[in-house]
């Protein structure tokens, strides 16, 4: 049981990092950012390329995180900014961007899966009968540090407070003189940096490929709804709950239906708590 729970926490941390980026963008712009999967891909490949060229992994990881931030901001400037008053167009634009980014990666790097090597590939941590690979331990630490940093930005800085104000009431924030486009760009920048963190964490565990993030994106959207639309705290809680549920289901029922357990949980939560695990207004970022 302890080993299953540890595996669930690993999955939950991955889901939470991806879901928090999604919920930030949705909270500020009400956009279901399917292109987030493409951003993860475009962050993973520079990390792989840098390590393959012999760069230290820390430097390669920073390059991947930075690439995620840059690509995410580009999607906001080129596409999302122009549909802010056309919410009906957002899903189609987001799906189109995801396909553009994935196919760009496919044309640049090919469809073959790439292994992302790390300095801790051969590390195995063992305690009280529970084992945890170095890669999974690094993901958990990286996710926790990233989410703590995000919490401090949102709660302790003027930029974070302005972003929360925009998410609470866009019209009132504009009347108070908050520069809206800056907040949109900042939300996408933070989401892109988190996508880079997810790419650096996800790549060594699985493989770097143009469609590597499709499955985790679906799970992350389940997490966003589970936690309550627009709630960062809810996304973290939802990610951990979903990770543990999927891990328990795979271990004690069938691994073939691992993703299905998450969708079953979603249905149950929506029936019992339509507002999510952390009840929230749809656009709150907190």
Coordinates of C-alpha atoms in Angstrom, one line a residue:
X1 CA 0.0 0.0 0.0
X2 CA 2.8 2.5 0.9
X3 CA 4.5 1.9 -2.5
X4 CA 1.2 2.5 -4.3
X5 CA 0.6 5.7 -2.4
X6 CA 4.1 7.0 -3.2
X7 CA 3.6 6.2 -6.9
X8 CA 0.3 8.1 -6.6
X9 CA 2.0 11.1 -5.2
X10 CA 4.5 11.1 -8.1
X11 CA 1.6 11.1 -10.6
X12 CA -0.3 13.7 -8.6
X13 CA 2.7 16.1 -8.6
X14 CA 3.0 15.8 -12.4
X15 CA -0.7 16.3 -12.9
X16 CA -0.7 19.3 -10.5
X17 CA 2.1 21.1 -12.3
X18 CA 0.4 20.8 -15.6
X19 CA -3.1 21.6 -14.2
X20 CA -1.9 24.8 -12.4
X21 CA -0.7 26.2 -15.7
X22 CA -4.1 25.4 -17.3
X23 CA -6.0 26.9 -14.4
X24 CA -4.0 30.1 -14.4
X25 CA -4.8 30.8 -18.0
X26 CA -8.4 29.8 -17.6
X27 CA -8.8 32.0 -14.5
X28 CA -7.4 35.1 -16.3
X29 CA -8.7 34.7 -19.8
X30 CA -11.3 31.9 -19.7
X31 CA -9.4 30.0 -22.3
X32 CA -9.2 26.1 -22.3
X33 CA -5.6 26.1 -23.3
X34 CA -5.2 22.8 -25.1
X35 CA -2.1 24.2 -26.7
X36 CA -0.4 23.6 -23.3
X37 CA 0.4 20.1 -24.6
X38 CA 2.3 21.6 -27.5
X39 CA 4.2 23.9 -25.2
X40 CA 5.3 21.0 -23.1
X41 CA 6.6 19.3 -26.2
X42 CA 8.4 22.4 -27.4
X43 CA 10.1 22.7 -24.0
X44 CA 11.1 19.0 -23.9
X45 CA 13.0 18.9 -27.1
X46 CA 15.4 21.8 -26.3
X47 CA 16.2 20.0 -23.0
X48 CA 16.8 16.7 -24.9
X49 CA 18.9 18.5 -27.6
X50 CA 21.1 20.3 -25.0
X51 CA 21.8 17.1 -23.0
X52 CA 22.5 15.2 -26.3
X53 CA 25.0 17.9 -27.2
X54 CA 26.8 17.3 -23.9
X55 CA 25.5 20.3 -21.9
X56 CA 25.1 19.8 -18.1
X57 CA 21.6 18.7 -17.2
X58 CA 20.9 21.7 -15.0
X59 CA 21.7 24.0 -17.9
X60 CA 19.6 21.9 -20.3
X61 CA 16.7 22.0 -17.9
X62 CA 16.9 25.8 -17.6
X63 CA 16.9 26.0 -21.4
X64 CA 13.8 23.8 -21.6
X65 CA 11.9 25.8 -18.9
X66 CA 12.8 29.1 -20.7
X67 CA 11.7 27.6 -24.0
X68 CA 8.3 26.7 -22.5
X69 CA 7.9 30.3 -21.3
X70 CA 8.8 31.8 -24.6
X71 CA 6.6 29.5 -26.7
X72 CA 3.6 30.1 -24.3
X73 CA 3.9 33.8 -24.6
X74 CA 4.1 33.6 -28.4
X75 CA 0.8 31.7 -28.4
X76 CA -0.8 34.4 -26.4
X77 CA 0.5 37.3 -28.5
X78 CA -0.1 35.6 -31.9
X79 CA -3.5 34.0 -31.2
X80 CA -5.2 34.2 -27.9
X81 CA -5.0 38.0 -27.5
X82 CA -7.2 38.4 -30.5
X83 CA -10.0 36.2 -29.3
X84 CA -10.3 37.6 -25.7
X85 CA -13.8 38.9 -26.6
X86 CA -14.7 35.8 -28.6
X87 CA -14.8 33.0 -26.1
X88 CA -16.7 30.7 -28.5
X89 CA -13.6 30.7 -30.7
X90 CA -11.1 29.8 -28.0
X91 CA -11.4 25.9 -28.1
X92 CA -10.9 25.8 -31.8
X93 CA -7.9 28.2 -31.7
X94 CA -6.4 26.2 -28.8
X95 CA -6.8 22.9 -30.6
X96 CA -5.3 24.4 -33.7
X97 CA -2.3 25.8 -31.8
X98 CA -1.7 22.4 -30.2
X99 CA -1.6 20.7 -33.6
X100 CA 0.7 23.4 -35.0
X101 CA 3.2 23.0 -32.2
X102 CA 3.1 19.2 -32.2
X103 CA 3.6 19.1 -36.0
X104 CA 6.4 21.7 -35.8
X105 CA 8.2 19.3 -33.4
X106 CA 7.4 16.4 -35.7
X107 CA 8.9 18.2 -38.7
X108 CA 12.0 19.4 -36.7
X109 CA 12.8 16.2 -34.8
X110 CA 10.9 13.3 -36.3
X111 CA 8.4 11.0 -34.6
X112 CA 10.9 8.7 -32.9
X113 CA 10.8 8.8 -29.1
X114 CA 14.0 10.2 -27.5
X115 CA 15.4 9.2 -24.1
X116 CA 16.2 12.1 -21.8
X117 CA 19.1 11.1 -19.6
X118 CA 19.6 12.7 -16.2
X119 CA 22.4 12.5 -13.6
X120 CA 20.0 10.6 -11.2
X121 CA 18.8 7.9 -13.6
X122 CA 20.6 5.2 -11.6
X123 CA 19.7 6.5 -8.1
X124 CA 17.2 4.4 -6.1
X125 CA 15.9 5.7 -2.7
X126 CA 14.6 3.1 -0.3
X127 CA 12.9 3.6 3.1
X128 CA 10.7 1.3 5.2
X129 CA 10.1 -1.0 2.3
X130 CA 9.2 1.8 -0.2
X131 CA 11.4 2.4 -3.2
X132 CA 11.5 5.6 -5.2
X133 CA 13.7 6.2 -8.3
X134 CA 15.8 9.2 -8.5
X135 CA 13.9 10.5 -11.4
X136 CA 10.6 10.3 -9.6
X137 CA 12.1 11.9 -6.4
X138 CA 13.4 14.8 -8.5
X139 CA 10.0 15.3 -10.1
X140 CA 8.3 15.5 -6.7
X141 CA 10.9 18.0 -5.4
X142 CA 10.8 20.1 -8.5
X143 CA 7.0 20.2 -8.5
X144 CA 6.8 21.2 -4.8
X145 CA 9.4 24.0 -5.3
X146 CA 7.7 25.3 -8.4
X147 CA 4.3 25.4 -6.7
X148 CA 5.7 27.1 -3.6
X149 CA 7.4 29.7 -5.8
X150 CA 4.1 30.3 -7.7
X151 CA 2.2 30.7 -4.4
X152 CA 4.7 33.3 -3.3
X153 CA 4.4 35.2 -6.6
X154 CA 0.6 35.2 -6.4
X155 CA 0.3 36.1 -2.8
X156 CA 3.3 38.3 -2.1
X157 CA 3.9 40.4 -5.2
X158 CA 2.0 43.2 -6.8
X159 CA 2.0 41.4 -10.2
X160 CA 0.4 38.3 -8.5
X161 CA -2.2 40.4 -6.8
X162 CA -3.0 42.2 -10.0
X163 CA -3.4 38.8 -11.8
X164 CA -5.8 37.6 -9.0
X165 CA -7.8 40.8 -9.4
X166 CA -8.2 40.3 -13.1
X167 CA -9.3 36.7 -12.5
X168 CA -11.9 37.9 -9.9
X169 CA -13.4 40.6 -12.1
X170 CA -11.9 41.6 -15.4
X171 CA -14.0 44.7 -15.9
X172 CA -13.4 46.1 -12.4
X173 CA -9.7 45.5 -12.7
X174 CA -9.6 47.4 -16.0
X175 CA -11.4 50.3 -14.4
X176 CA -8.8 50.4 -11.6
X177 CA -6.1 50.8 -14.2
X178 CA -4.6 47.4 -14.2
X179 CA -2.9 46.8 -17.6
X180 CA -4.9 43.8 -18.9
X181 CA -2.6 42.7 -21.7
X182 CA 0.4 42.6 -19.3
X183 CA -1.6 40.3 -17.0
X184 CA -2.6 38.0 -19.9
X185 CA 1.0 37.8 -21.0
X186 CA 2.2 37.1 -17.4
X187 CA -0.3 34.3 -17.0
X188 CA 0.9 32.6 -20.2
X189 CA 4.5 33.2 -19.2
X190 CA 4.0 31.5 -15.8
X191 CA 2.0 28.7 -17.4
X192 CA 4.7 28.2 -20.0
X193 CA 7.4 28.0 -17.3
X194 CA 5.4 25.4 -15.5
X195 CA 5.0 23.5 -18.8
X196 CA 8.8 23.6 -19.0
X197 CA 9.0 22.2 -15.5
X198 CA 6.5 19.4 -16.5
X199 CA 8.6 18.7 -19.7
X200 CA 11.8 18.4 -17.7
X201 CA 10.1 16.1 -15.1
X202 CA 8.1 14.1 -17.6
X203 CA 10.7 13.5 -20.3
X204 CA 13.1 11.3 -18.2
X205 CA 10.2 9.1 -17.0
X206 CA 8.7 8.5 -20.4
X207 CA 10.1 9.6 -23.7
X208 CA 10.3 12.9 -25.5
X209 CA 8.1 12.8 -28.6
X210 CA 5.7 15.1 -30.4
X211 CA 2.7 13.6 -28.7
X212 CA 4.2 13.0 -25.3
X213 CA 1.8 15.3 -23.4
X214 CA -1.5 14.3 -24.8
X215 CA -2.5 11.8 -22.1
X216 CA -1.2 14.0 -19.2
X217 CA -3.1 17.0 -20.7
X218 CA -6.4 15.1 -20.5
X219 CA -5.6 14.1 -16.9
X220 CA -4.7 17.7 -16.1
X221 CA -8.1 19.0 -17.4
X222 CA -9.8 16.4 -15.2
X223 CA -7.7 17.9 -12.3
X224 CA -8.8 21.4 -13.2
X225 CA -12.5 20.5 -13.0
X226 CA -12.0 18.4 -9.9
X227 CA -10.3 21.2 -8.1
X228 CA -12.7 23.9 -9.1
X229 CA -12.2 26.0 -12.2
X230 CA -9.7 28.9 -11.6
X231 CA -8.5 27.6 -8.2
X232 CA -4.7 27.0 -8.0
X233 CA -5.1 25.3 -4.6
X234 CA -7.9 23.2 -6.0
X235 CA -5.6 22.1 -8.9
X236 CA -2.9 21.0 -6.5
X237 CA -5.4 19.1 -4.3
X238 CA -7.1 17.6 -7.4
X239 CA -3.8 16.5 -8.9
X240 CA -2.8 14.7 -5.8
X241 CA -6.2 13.0 -5.4
X242 CA -6.3 12.0 -9.0
X243 CA -2.8 10.6 -8.9
X244 CA -3.5 8.5 -5.8
X245 CA -6.9 7.3 -7.2
X246 CA -5.3 6.2 -10.5
X247 CA -2.4 4.5 -8.8
X248 CA -4.7 2.6 -6.4
X249 CA -7.0 1.6 -9.3
X250 CA -4.1 0.4 -11.4
X251 CA -2.6 -1.6 -8.5
X252 CA -5.8 -3.3 -7.1
X253 CA -8.2 -3.4 -10.1
X254 CA -6.5 -3.2 -13.5
X255 CA -3.8 -1.0 -15.0
X256 CA -5.6 -1.2 -18.3
X257 CA -8.2 1.2 -16.9
X258 CA -5.9 3.6 -15.1
X259 CA -7.2 6.7 -16.8
X260 CA -10.8 5.6 -16.6
X261 CA -10.6 5.7 -12.8
X262 CA -9.9 9.4 -13.0
X263 CA -12.9 10.1 -15.2
X264 CA -15.1 8.0 -12.8
X265 CA -13.8 10.1 -9.9
X266 CA -14.7 13.3 -12.0
X267 CA -18.2 12.1 -12.5
X268 CA -18.6 11.4 -8.7
X269 CA -17.2 14.8 -7.7
X270 CA -19.4 16.6 -10.2
X271 CA -22.5 14.9 -8.9
X272 CA -21.6 15.5 -5.2
X273 CA -19.7 18.8 -5.5
X274 CA -20.4 20.6 -8.8
X275 CA -18.0 23.4 -7.8
X276 CA -15.1 21.0 -7.4
X277 CA -13.1 19.8 -4.4
X278 CA -12.4 23.5 -3.6
X279 CA -15.6 25.3 -4.3
X280 CA -14.8 28.4 -6.3
X281 CA -16.2 30.9 -8.7
X282 CA -15.2 30.0 -12.2
X283 CA -12.5 32.6 -12.7
X284 CA -10.8 32.9 -9.4
X285 CA -7.0 32.4 -9.2
X286 CA -5.9 31.8 -5.6

